[in-house]
Coordinates of C-alpha atoms and ligand atoms in Angstrom, one line a residue:
Chain A
M489 CA -30.1 -16.1 1.1
Q490 CA -28.9 -13.8 3.9
E491 CA -30.5 -10.6 4.8
T492 CA -30.4 -8.3 1.7
N493 CA -30.0 -4.6 1.9
Q494 CA -33.4 -3.2 1.1
K495 CA -32.2 0.2 0.5
F496 CA -29.0 -0.3 -1.3
I497 CA -29.8 2.5 -3.7
S498 CA -32.3 5.1 -2.8
V499 CA -33.5 7.8 -5.2
R500 CA -35.2 10.5 -3.3
N501 CA -37.3 13.5 -4.7
L502 CA -35.3 13.7 -7.9
I503 CA -36.0 16.5 -10.2
K504 CA -34.3 17.3 -13.6
K505 CA -35.1 20.0 -15.9
F506 CA -33.5 20.6 -19.5
E507 CA -33.8 24.1 -20.4
G508 CA -36.9 24.7 -18.2
R509 CA -38.5 21.5 -19.5
I510 CA -39.2 18.9 -16.7
V511 CA -37.7 15.6 -17.8
L512 CA -37.6 13.8 -14.1
D513 CA -40.6 14.9 -11.9
N514 CA -40.0 14.0 -8.3
I515 CA -38.9 10.4 -8.6
N516 CA -38.7 8.1 -5.6
F517 CA -37.7 4.5 -5.4
D518 CA -35.4 2.0 -3.7
I519 CA -33.3 -0.7 -5.2
R520 CA -32.3 -3.8 -3.1
Q521 CA -28.9 -5.3 -3.1
G522 CA -28.6 -8.3 -5.5
E523 CA -31.8 -7.6 -7.5
I524 CA -32.4 -6.9 -11.2
F525 CA -34.4 -3.6 -11.2
V526 CA -35.9 -2.8 -14.6
I527 CA -37.0 0.5 -15.5
V528 CA -39.5 0.6 -18.5
G529 CA -41.2 3.5 -20.2
G530 CA -41.7 5.1 -23.5
S531 CA -39.3 6.8 -25.7
G532 CA -38.3 10.1 -24.2
S533 CA -39.8 9.4 -20.9
G534 CA -36.6 10.1 -19.3
K535 CA -35.0 6.7 -18.7
S536 CA -31.5 7.4 -19.9
T537 CA -31.6 10.7 -17.8
L538 CA -32.6 8.9 -14.8
L539 CA -29.6 6.4 -15.2
R540 CA -27.3 9.4 -15.9
T541 CA -28.2 11.1 -12.7
M542 CA -27.9 7.8 -10.8
T543 CA -24.2 7.4 -12.1
G544 CA -23.5 11.0 -11.2
A545 CA -22.8 11.9 -15.1
I546 CA -25.4 14.8 -14.6
K547 CA -26.5 16.7 -11.6
P548 CA -30.1 16.8 -10.8
D549 CA -31.8 20.1 -10.0
Q550 CA -33.2 18.7 -6.9
G551 CA -33.1 15.5 -4.9
E552 CA -30.5 12.8 -3.9
V553 CA -29.2 9.5 -5.0
Y554 CA -28.0 7.4 -2.1
Y555 CA -25.7 4.5 -2.2
N556 CA -25.9 2.8 1.3
G557 CA -26.9 6.1 2.8
K558 CA -24.3 8.2 0.9
D559 CA -25.5 10.8 -1.6
I560 CA -23.5 10.5 -4.7
H561 CA -24.0 14.1 -5.7
S562 CA -22.4 15.5 -2.4
L563 CA -19.2 13.9 -3.4
N564 CA -16.3 15.9 -5.0
E565 CA -14.7 14.9 -8.3
E566 CA -12.0 12.8 -6.8
E567 CA -14.4 10.9 -4.5
M568 CA -16.9 10.5 -7.3
D569 CA -14.1 8.9 -9.3
K570 CA -13.3 6.5 -6.8
F571 CA -16.9 5.8 -6.2
R572 CA -17.5 4.9 -9.7
K573 CA -15.0 2.3 -9.9
R574 CA -17.9 0.3 -8.2
F575 CA -20.1 1.0 -11.2
G576 CA -20.3 -0.5 -14.7
M577 CA -22.5 1.1 -17.2
S578 CA -23.4 -0.1 -20.8
F579 CA -24.5 2.9 -22.8
Q580 CA -27.5 3.1 -25.1
N581 CA -25.3 4.0 -28.0
S582 CA -22.3 1.8 -26.7
A583 CA -20.1 5.0 -26.4
L584 CA -16.9 2.9 -27.2
L585 CA -13.7 4.9 -27.7
D586 CA -13.3 4.7 -31.4
F587 CA -9.5 5.1 -31.5
L588 CA -8.9 2.0 -29.6
T589 CA -9.5 -1.7 -30.7
V590 CA -12.1 -3.8 -29.2
E591 CA -9.8 -5.5 -26.7
E592 CA -8.3 -2.0 -25.6
N593 CA -11.7 -0.8 -24.9
V594 CA -12.6 -3.6 -22.5
S595 CA -9.3 -3.4 -20.8
L596 CA -9.3 0.3 -20.5
P597 CA -11.0 0.6 -17.1
I598 CA -8.8 -2.4 -15.8
Y599 CA -5.7 -0.7 -17.1
E600 CA -6.7 2.6 -15.5
H601 CA -7.6 1.4 -12.2
T602 CA -5.4 -1.4 -11.4
R603 CA -1.6 -2.2 -11.5
L604 CA -2.1 -5.7 -13.0
D605 CA 0.4 -6.3 -15.8
A606 CA -0.7 -6.0 -19.3
K607 CA -0.8 -9.8 -20.1
L608 CA -3.2 -10.4 -17.3
I609 CA -5.3 -7.6 -18.3
G610 CA -5.4 -8.9 -21.9
I611 CA -6.5 -12.3 -20.4
I612 CA -9.4 -10.7 -18.4
A613 CA -10.5 -8.7 -21.4
Q614 CA -10.6 -11.6 -23.5
M615 CA -12.6 -13.5 -20.9
K616 CA -15.2 -10.8 -20.8
L617 CA -15.4 -10.7 -24.6
K618 CA -16.1 -14.4 -24.6
L619 CA -18.9 -13.9 -22.2
V620 CA -20.6 -11.6 -24.7
G621 CA -19.8 -14.0 -27.6
L622 CA -17.1 -11.8 -29.3
H623 CA -14.1 -14.1 -28.9
G624 CA -11.9 -13.6 -31.9
F625 CA -12.8 -9.9 -32.3
E626 CA -10.1 -8.5 -30.0
N627 CA -8.0 -6.8 -32.5
F628 CA -10.9 -5.2 -34.6
Q629 CA -11.4 -1.5 -34.7
V630 CA -14.6 -0.2 -33.3
S631 CA -15.6 1.1 -36.7
Q632 CA -15.4 -2.4 -38.1
L633 CA -18.2 -3.7 -35.9
S634 CA -22.0 -3.7 -36.3
G635 CA -24.3 -1.8 -34.0
G636 CA -25.1 -5.0 -32.1
M637 CA -21.5 -6.0 -31.8
R638 CA -20.6 -2.7 -30.3
K639 CA -23.4 -3.0 -27.8
R640 CA -21.9 -6.2 -26.7
V641 CA -18.4 -4.8 -26.5
G642 CA -20.0 -2.1 -24.3
L643 CA -21.5 -4.7 -22.1
A644 CA -18.1 -6.5 -21.8
R645 CA -16.5 -3.1 -20.8
A646 CA -19.3 -2.5 -18.3
I647 CA -18.4 -5.7 -16.4
A648 CA -14.6 -5.6 -16.9
M649 CA -13.9 -4.2 -13.5
D650 CA -16.3 -6.8 -11.7
P651 CA -18.5 -4.1 -10.6
E652 CA -20.9 -4.2 -7.7
I653 CA -23.5 -2.3 -9.6
V654 CA -24.2 -2.6 -13.3
F655 CA -26.3 -0.1 -15.3
Y656 CA -27.5 -1.3 -18.5
D657 CA -29.2 1.3 -20.9
E658 CA -31.2 -0.8 -23.3
P659 CA -28.7 -3.7 -23.5
T660 CA -30.8 -5.7 -26.0
A661 CA -32.0 -3.0 -28.3
G662 CA -30.8 -3.9 -32.0
L663 CA -29.8 -7.4 -31.1
D664 CA -31.3 -10.5 -32.8
P665 CA -33.5 -12.6 -30.6
V666 CA -31.0 -15.3 -30.0
V667 CA -28.3 -12.8 -28.8
C668 CA -31.0 -11.0 -27.0
A669 CA -31.7 -14.1 -25.0
V670 CA -28.0 -14.7 -24.4
V671 CA -27.5 -11.2 -23.1
D672 CA -30.7 -11.6 -20.8
Q673 CA -29.2 -14.8 -19.5
L674 CA -25.8 -13.1 -19.0
I675 CA -27.4 -10.3 -16.9
L676 CA -29.2 -13.0 -14.9
D677 CA -26.1 -15.0 -14.3
L678 CA -23.9 -12.1 -13.3
T679 CA -26.5 -10.9 -10.9
K680 CA -27.4 -14.0 -9.3
K681 CA -24.1 -15.8 -9.2
L682 CA -21.9 -12.8 -8.5
N683 CA -24.5 -11.1 -6.4
L684 CA -24.3 -7.9 -8.4
T685 CA -27.0 -5.4 -8.4
S686 CA -28.4 -4.7 -11.8
V687 CA -30.3 -1.7 -13.0
V688 CA -31.7 -2.2 -16.5
V689 CA -33.5 0.1 -18.8
T690 CA -35.3 -1.6 -21.6
H691 CA -38.2 -1.4 -24.2
N692 CA -38.3 -5.1 -24.7
M693 CA -41.3 -6.5 -22.6
E694 CA -40.2 -10.0 -23.3
S695 CA -36.8 -9.5 -21.6
V696 CA -38.3 -7.6 -18.8
F697 CA -40.5 -10.5 -17.8
R698 CA -37.5 -12.8 -18.3
I699 CA -35.1 -11.0 -16.1
A700 CA -36.8 -8.6 -13.8
D701 CA -37.1 -9.0 -9.9
R702 CA -38.9 -5.7 -9.9
I703 CA -40.1 -3.2 -12.4
A704 CA -40.5 0.5 -12.4
M705 CA -42.7 2.2 -14.9
L706 CA -41.7 5.7 -16.0
Y707 CA -44.1 7.8 -18.0
K708 CA -43.3 11.3 -19.0
G709 CA -40.9 11.8 -16.2
K710 CA -43.1 10.5 -13.6
M711 CA -42.7 7.1 -11.8
L712 CA -46.1 5.4 -12.1
Q713 CA -45.4 2.3 -10.3
V714 CA -42.8 0.1 -8.7
G715 CA -43.6 -3.6 -8.4
T716 CA -42.8 -7.2 -8.9
K717 CA -43.8 -8.7 -12.4
D718 CA -47.1 -9.9 -11.1
E719 CA -48.0 -6.6 -9.6
I720 CA -47.0 -4.8 -12.8
K721 CA -48.9 -7.5 -15.0
N722 CA -52.0 -7.1 -12.8
S723 CA -51.7 -3.4 -12.5
K724 CA -55.0 -1.4 -12.8
D725 CA -53.3 1.5 -14.4
P726 CA -54.4 1.7 -17.8
I727 CA -51.2 3.4 -19.1
I728 CA -49.2 0.4 -17.7
Q729 CA -51.6 -2.0 -19.3
Q730 CA -51.3 -0.3 -22.7
F731 CA -47.6 -0.1 -22.4
I732 CA -46.9 -3.8 -21.5
K733 CA -49.3 -5.2 -24.1
G734 CA -48.1 -2.7 -26.7
E735 CA -51.6 -1.5 -27.8
I736 CA -52.4 1.3 -30.0
E737 CA -55.7 2.3 -28.2
G738 CA -55.3 3.6 -24.8
P739 CA -54.2 6.6 -22.6
I740 CA -50.9 6.9 -24.3
H741 CA -51.0 9.1 -27.5
L742 CA -47.9 9.4 -29.6
N743 CA -49.0 12.6 -31.3
E744 CA -49.9 14.2 -27.8
D745 CA -46.1 14.0 -27.0
V746 CA -45.0 15.6 -30.2
I747 CA -47.2 18.6 -30.0
K748 CA -46.1 19.1 -26.3
D749 CA -42.6 18.8 -27.3
S750 CA -42.6 21.3 -30.0
M751 CA -44.3 23.9 -27.9
Chain B
M311 CA -26.4 52.8 -29.9
I312 CA -27.0 51.3 -26.5
N313 CA -27.8 48.1 -28.1
F314 CA -24.6 48.2 -29.9
L315 CA -22.6 48.9 -26.7
E316 CA -24.5 46.1 -25.0
N317 CA -23.5 43.7 -27.7
I318 CA -19.8 44.7 -27.4
G319 CA -20.0 44.3 -23.6
Q320 CA -21.7 41.0 -23.9
S321 CA -19.1 39.6 -26.4
L322 CA -16.3 41.0 -24.2
K323 CA -17.8 39.2 -21.3
D324 CA -18.0 35.9 -23.3
W325 CA -14.4 36.3 -24.4
I326 CA -13.3 36.7 -20.7
T327 CA -15.3 33.7 -19.6
V328 CA -13.7 31.7 -22.4
F329 CA -10.3 32.9 -21.3
V330 CA -11.0 32.2 -17.6
D331 CA -12.2 28.7 -18.5
I332 CA -9.3 27.9 -20.7
T333 CA -7.0 29.0 -17.8
K334 CA -8.6 26.8 -15.4
L335 CA -8.2 23.9 -18.0
F336 CA -4.7 24.7 -18.3
F337 CA -3.9 24.3 -14.6
E338 CA -5.9 21.1 -14.4
T339 CA -3.9 19.8 -17.3
V340 CA -0.5 20.8 -15.8
Y341 CA -1.7 19.3 -12.5
W342 CA -2.5 15.9 -14.0
A343 CA 0.7 16.1 -16.2
V344 CA 2.8 16.7 -13.0
F345 CA 1.0 15.0 -10.0
G346 CA -0.5 12.1 -12.1
I347 CA 2.4 10.1 -10.7
F348 CA 1.1 10.5 -7.2
H349 CA -2.2 9.0 -8.3
H350 CA -0.4 5.9 -9.6
K351 CA -1.2 7.1 -12.9
P352 CA 1.9 8.7 -14.7
V353 CA 1.5 10.0 -18.1
N354 CA 1.1 7.4 -20.8
F355 CA 4.3 8.0 -22.8
K356 CA 3.1 5.7 -25.6
T357 CA 0.2 7.9 -26.3
V358 CA 2.3 11.0 -26.0
F359 CA 4.7 9.6 -28.6
E360 CA 1.9 8.7 -30.9
Q361 CA 0.5 12.2 -30.8
M362 CA 4.0 13.8 -31.3
V363 CA 4.4 11.7 -34.5
Y364 CA 0.8 12.7 -35.7
M365 CA 1.3 16.3 -34.5
G366 CA 4.9 16.9 -35.4
V367 CA 6.3 14.6 -38.1
Q368 CA 3.2 15.0 -40.3
S369 CA 3.2 18.8 -40.2
V370 CA 6.8 19.1 -41.3
M371 CA 6.0 19.6 -45.0
I372 CA 3.3 22.3 -44.4
V373 CA 5.5 24.2 -42.0
F374 CA 8.5 24.1 -44.5
F375 CA 6.2 25.2 -47.3
V376 CA 4.8 28.1 -45.6
T377 CA 7.9 29.6 -44.1
F378 CA 10.2 28.9 -47.0
F379 CA 7.9 30.9 -49.4
T380 CA 7.6 33.6 -46.7
G381 CA 11.4 33.8 -46.6
V382 CA 11.4 34.0 -50.3
V383 CA 8.7 36.7 -50.4
I384 CA 10.4 38.8 -47.7
A385 CA 13.7 38.8 -49.6
M386 CA 12.2 39.8 -52.8
Q387 CA 10.2 42.7 -51.1
L388 CA 13.3 44.0 -49.3
A389 CA 15.7 43.7 -52.2
P390 CA 14.7 46.8 -54.1
Q391 CA 15.2 49.1 -51.0
F392 CA 18.7 47.8 -50.3
Q393 CA 19.7 47.9 -53.9
K394 CA 18.9 51.6 -53.9
M395 CA 21.4 52.0 -50.9
G396 CA 23.8 49.7 -52.6
A397 CA 23.7 47.4 -49.7
V398 CA 21.8 44.4 -51.0
F399 CA 23.6 41.8 -48.7
Y400 CA 21.7 43.3 -45.8
V401 CA 18.8 41.4 -47.2
S402 CA 20.1 38.3 -45.4
S403 CA 20.1 39.9 -41.9
M404 CA 16.7 41.5 -42.3
V405 CA 15.2 38.2 -43.5
S406 CA 16.7 36.3 -40.6
I407 CA 15.6 38.8 -38.1
A408 CA 12.0 39.0 -39.4
I409 CA 11.9 35.1 -39.6
C410 CA 13.5 34.3 -36.2
R411 CA 11.9 37.0 -34.1
E412 CA 8.4 37.1 -35.5
L413 CA 7.3 35.3 -38.5
G414 CA 8.8 31.9 -37.9
P415 CA 7.1 31.3 -34.6
V416 CA 3.9 33.0 -35.3
L417 CA 3.4 31.4 -38.9
T418 CA 4.3 28.1 -37.5
A419 CA 1.9 28.4 -34.7
L420 CA -1.0 29.7 -36.9
V421 CA -0.4 26.8 -39.4
I422 CA -0.4 24.3 -36.5
A423 CA -3.5 25.9 -35.0
G424 CA -5.3 25.3 -38.3
R425 CA -4.0 21.9 -38.6
I426 CA -3.7 20.4 -35.2
G427 CA -6.0 22.7 -33.2
A428 CA -8.8 21.9 -35.5
A429 CA -8.1 18.1 -35.4
I430 CA -8.0 18.1 -31.6
T431 CA -11.4 19.9 -31.3
A432 CA -13.0 17.7 -34.0
E433 CA -11.7 14.5 -32.2
V434 CA -12.6 15.5 -28.8
G435 CA -15.8 17.1 -29.9
S436 CA -17.1 14.0 -31.6
M437 CA -16.3 12.0 -28.5
K438 CA -18.3 14.5 -26.6
V439 CA -21.4 14.2 -28.8
N440 CA -21.1 10.4 -29.0
E441 CA -21.1 10.4 -25.1
Q442 CA -17.6 9.0 -25.1
I443 CA -16.4 11.5 -22.6
E444 CA -19.4 10.7 -20.4
A445 CA -18.4 6.9 -20.7
L446 CA -15.0 7.9 -19.6
E447 CA -16.3 9.8 -16.6
T448 CA -18.7 7.0 -15.6
M449 CA -15.7 4.7 -15.6
G450 CA -14.0 7.1 -13.2
I451 CA -11.3 8.1 -15.7
N452 CA -10.7 11.8 -15.7
P453 CA -11.0 13.1 -19.3
V454 CA -8.5 15.9 -18.7
R455 CA -6.0 13.3 -17.5
Y456 CA -6.6 10.8 -20.3
L457 CA -7.3 13.0 -23.3
A458 CA -5.8 16.5 -22.5
V459 CA -2.5 15.7 -21.0
P460 CA -1.0 13.5 -23.8
K461 CA -2.1 16.3 -26.4
F462 CA -0.8 19.1 -24.3
L463 CA 2.6 17.5 -23.9
A464 CA 3.1 16.3 -27.2
L465 CA 2.4 19.7 -28.7
L466 CA 4.6 21.4 -26.0
V467 CA 7.5 19.4 -27.4
M468 CA 6.7 19.5 -31.0
L469 CA 5.8 23.1 -31.7
P470 CA 9.2 24.6 -30.7
C471 CA 10.8 21.9 -32.8
L472 CA 8.6 22.7 -35.8
T473 CA 9.2 26.5 -35.0
V474 CA 13.1 25.9 -35.3
L475 CA 12.6 24.1 -38.5
G476 CA 10.3 27.0 -39.6
D477 CA 13.1 29.5 -38.9
A478 CA 15.6 27.5 -40.7
S479 CA 13.5 27.0 -43.8
G480 CA 12.4 30.7 -43.8
M481 CA 16.1 31.7 -43.7
F482 CA 16.8 29.2 -46.5
G483 CA 14.1 30.8 -48.6
G484 CA 15.8 34.1 -48.3
Y485 CA 19.2 32.5 -49.1
V486 CA 17.9 31.1 -52.3
V487 CA 16.7 34.4 -53.5
G488 CA 19.8 36.2 -52.1
T489 CA 22.3 33.8 -53.8
T490 CA 20.4 33.3 -57.1
S491 CA 18.5 36.5 -58.3
L492 CA 20.4 38.9 -56.1
H493 CA 23.8 37.6 -56.9
I494 CA 25.0 37.6 -53.3
N495 CA 28.0 35.5 -52.6
P496 CA 26.8 32.5 -50.6
G497 CA 29.5 32.8 -47.8
M498 CA 29.0 36.5 -47.5
Y499 CA 25.1 35.8 -47.1
I500 CA 25.5 33.3 -44.4
Q501 CA 28.0 35.5 -42.7
T502 CA 25.8 38.7 -42.7
T503 CA 22.9 36.4 -41.5
F504 CA 24.5 35.6 -38.3
K505 CA 26.4 39.0 -37.8
F506 CA 23.2 40.8 -37.0
L507 CA 21.3 38.0 -35.3
S508 CA 21.6 38.2 -31.6
L509 CA 21.3 35.4 -29.2
K510 CA 18.2 37.3 -27.8
D511 CA 16.6 37.0 -31.3
I512 CA 16.9 33.2 -31.0
Y513 CA 15.7 32.6 -27.6
T514 CA 12.8 35.1 -27.6
G515 CA 11.8 33.4 -30.9
V516 CA 12.0 29.9 -29.4
S517 CA 10.3 30.7 -26.2
K518 CA 7.1 31.9 -27.8
P519 CA 6.1 28.5 -29.3
F520 CA 5.8 27.0 -25.8
V521 CA 3.2 29.6 -24.9
F522 CA 1.5 29.1 -28.3
A523 CA 1.5 25.3 -28.0
A524 CA -0.4 25.6 -24.7
I525 CA -2.8 28.0 -26.4
I526 CA -3.5 25.7 -29.4
S527 CA -3.9 22.6 -27.3
M528 CA -6.0 24.1 -24.6
V529 CA -8.4 25.9 -26.8
G530 CA -8.8 22.7 -29.0
I531 CA -9.5 20.7 -26.1
Y532 CA -11.8 23.2 -24.4
Q533 CA -13.9 23.8 -27.5
G534 CA -14.0 19.9 -27.9
F535 CA -15.4 19.4 -24.4
K536 CA -17.9 22.1 -24.9
T537 CA -19.2 20.7 -28.2
R538 CA -22.9 19.9 -28.4
G539 CA -25.4 19.1 -31.0
G540 CA -24.1 16.3 -33.3
A541 CA -22.2 16.7 -36.3
V542 CA -23.1 20.2 -37.0
G543 CA -21.9 21.1 -33.4
V544 CA -18.6 19.5 -34.1
G545 CA -18.1 21.6 -37.2
K546 CA -19.0 24.8 -35.4
A547 CA -16.7 23.9 -32.4
T548 CA -13.9 23.3 -34.9
T549 CA -14.3 26.7 -36.6
T550 CA -14.5 28.4 -33.2
S551 CA -11.5 26.6 -32.1
V552 CA -9.3 27.8 -34.8
V553 CA -10.6 31.4 -34.7
T554 CA -10.0 31.5 -31.0
S555 CA -6.5 30.1 -31.1
F556 CA -5.6 32.7 -33.9
I557 CA -6.8 35.5 -31.7
F558 CA -5.1 34.2 -28.5
I559 CA -1.9 33.5 -30.5
I560 CA -1.8 37.1 -31.9
I561 CA -2.5 38.7 -28.4
A562 CA 0.0 36.4 -26.7
D563 CA 2.5 37.2 -29.3
C564 CA 2.0 41.1 -28.8
V565 CA 2.4 40.6 -25.0
L566 CA 5.3 38.5 -25.2
T567 CA 7.0 40.9 -27.7
G568 CA 6.2 43.8 -25.3
I569 CA 7.6 41.9 -22.5
Y570 CA 11.0 41.3 -24.4
F571 CA 11.0 44.8 -25.6
F572 CA 10.6 46.5 -22.4
V573 CA 12.2 44.1 -20.0
K574 CA 16.0 44.0 -20.3
F575 CA 17.5 40.5 -19.9
Ligands
LIG1369 N1 -28.8 17.0 -23.0 C1 -30.1 17.3 -23.1 N2 -30.4 18.4 -23.4 C2 -31.8 18.7 -23.5 N3 -32.7 17.8 -23.4 C3 -32.5 16.5 -23.1 C4 -31.1 16.2 -22.9 N4 -31.0 14.8 -22.7 C5 -32.3 14.5 -22.6 N5 -33.2 15.5 -23.0 C6 -34.6 15.4 -23.0 O1 -35.0 14.7 -21.9 C7 -36.1 13.8 -22.3 C8 -35.8 12.3 -21.8 O2 -34.7 11.9 -22.5 P1 -34.1 10.5 -22.3 O3 -32.9 10.4 -23.2 O4 -33.9 10.3 -21.0 O5 -35.2 9.5 -22.7 P2 -35.3 8.0 -22.8 O6 -36.4 7.6 -21.9 O7 -34.0 7.4 -22.5 O8 -35.8 7.8 -24.2 P3 -35.3 6.5 -25.2 O9 -36.1 5.3 -24.9 O10 -35.7 7.1 -26.6 O11 -33.8 6.2 -25.1 C9 -36.3 13.9 -23.7 O12 -37.5 14.7 -24.1 C10 -35.1 14.7 -24.3 O13 -35.5 15.6 -25.3
LIG1370 MG1 -32.6 6.3 -23.6

């Protein structure tokens, strides 16, 4: 492969607080062009918040998110809207528009951003739905779908515009193992064949090791380590070891979090 | 005591903030409604039309019901006074003036604020708490352009139409009472109705709903965008939306009536 851009996306000194509580604590990392960058971490560790600051949905209290050297949070609203056409995002809770049908949801970004004719848009939408295995559900209402199906429609919508960068917030949570593997393969194919850059948040360690080029471990708002699969597997950090093995004994205590949160 | 004054000051400040924010939203909506064309994204008329059907056509019955019985009640309330003076047929002109100038526009607006304003907030608010608004933004779709503009335009067209209907059915209510229990000659009733109704009554009455429509849709959408905290939050936002609309409608009515009263056209 040709020379890849080592600092395609750079997150610098990112701090985000919610009502005085620090959720992202001085985060720094780089994402390379064309890689699958996986962010793992416990529930409530700030993964979704990190993605949302990266897409510009929420403003950080401090720090920058650079795309090819350009800080997304320095853009005005109109520039941001233009910038975001290069993004696709699949949301943790799907976030489909529930007054539209499945096909309308997928074609919405194409319809809004291009001047293609309606028939062509329909064909593109159907193609994307086929990719996520939802061929034949085009005219269903969102409310008629199961949670996993919604997730897949959200995935189809995320890739509808053929984005350069796709953000996936737990794309495989709530899917059965087979569909889960299919979605992992889809992420791999898209990234490697179309040379996209993928940022994936997940809990599922199996899919992490299936798809990741590099892994970042987030723990209570701090970035513990960024590294390749092997580096993470062989990490000396007991928190990381406990997390990837899913053990009860170790430095991570469930109750500790709860007590701190309620203070 | 100081605490009390502080509270009043605080809530006054809150109301002013709300007012300023809603005004901003209004200008943004108008901007997108008018200049959307230059962004290659003119208003989606199919959506506007759907909204018009939902807001207008389906509100016909309730508007008719409320204004008709208001007309009936006014006629019955006024009748004894005019009977004493032996000029019972004046009931018709009084009913029509009360309805066309004031009650038709205001009652229709209040009914629609309760029905449509609440529905707008509930819809937009649940989109907000389900992150659908955020999804729109992330796709680079401006939520004001996509959600607010069609609702705003639809109500701007439909509320004046509903008001005309409300005026007519209110006067019809008076007519029913007048010609049956008051035994006024139907021809005479209609003649007196229009004799005292000036053109000014009509156009002041019909210009108000444009302002009310803007208030209802903007307050509804604003409260929707501001919603947080799940289903409970949506419920609260809906209530706040209706109350805020009511207050702004009454204030606007007072201001507009003042303008019409003092300014000679
Ligand atoms: N809008 C908000 N207002 C206040 N606090 C918030 C908000 N969003 C997130 N938080 C807090 O930020 C922390 C991180 O939340 P986030 O959703 O990023 O976690 P997560 O890592 O995605 O968790 P999960 O794996 O369960 O999705 C949580 O403690 C949460 O309470
Ligand atoms: Mg999350």
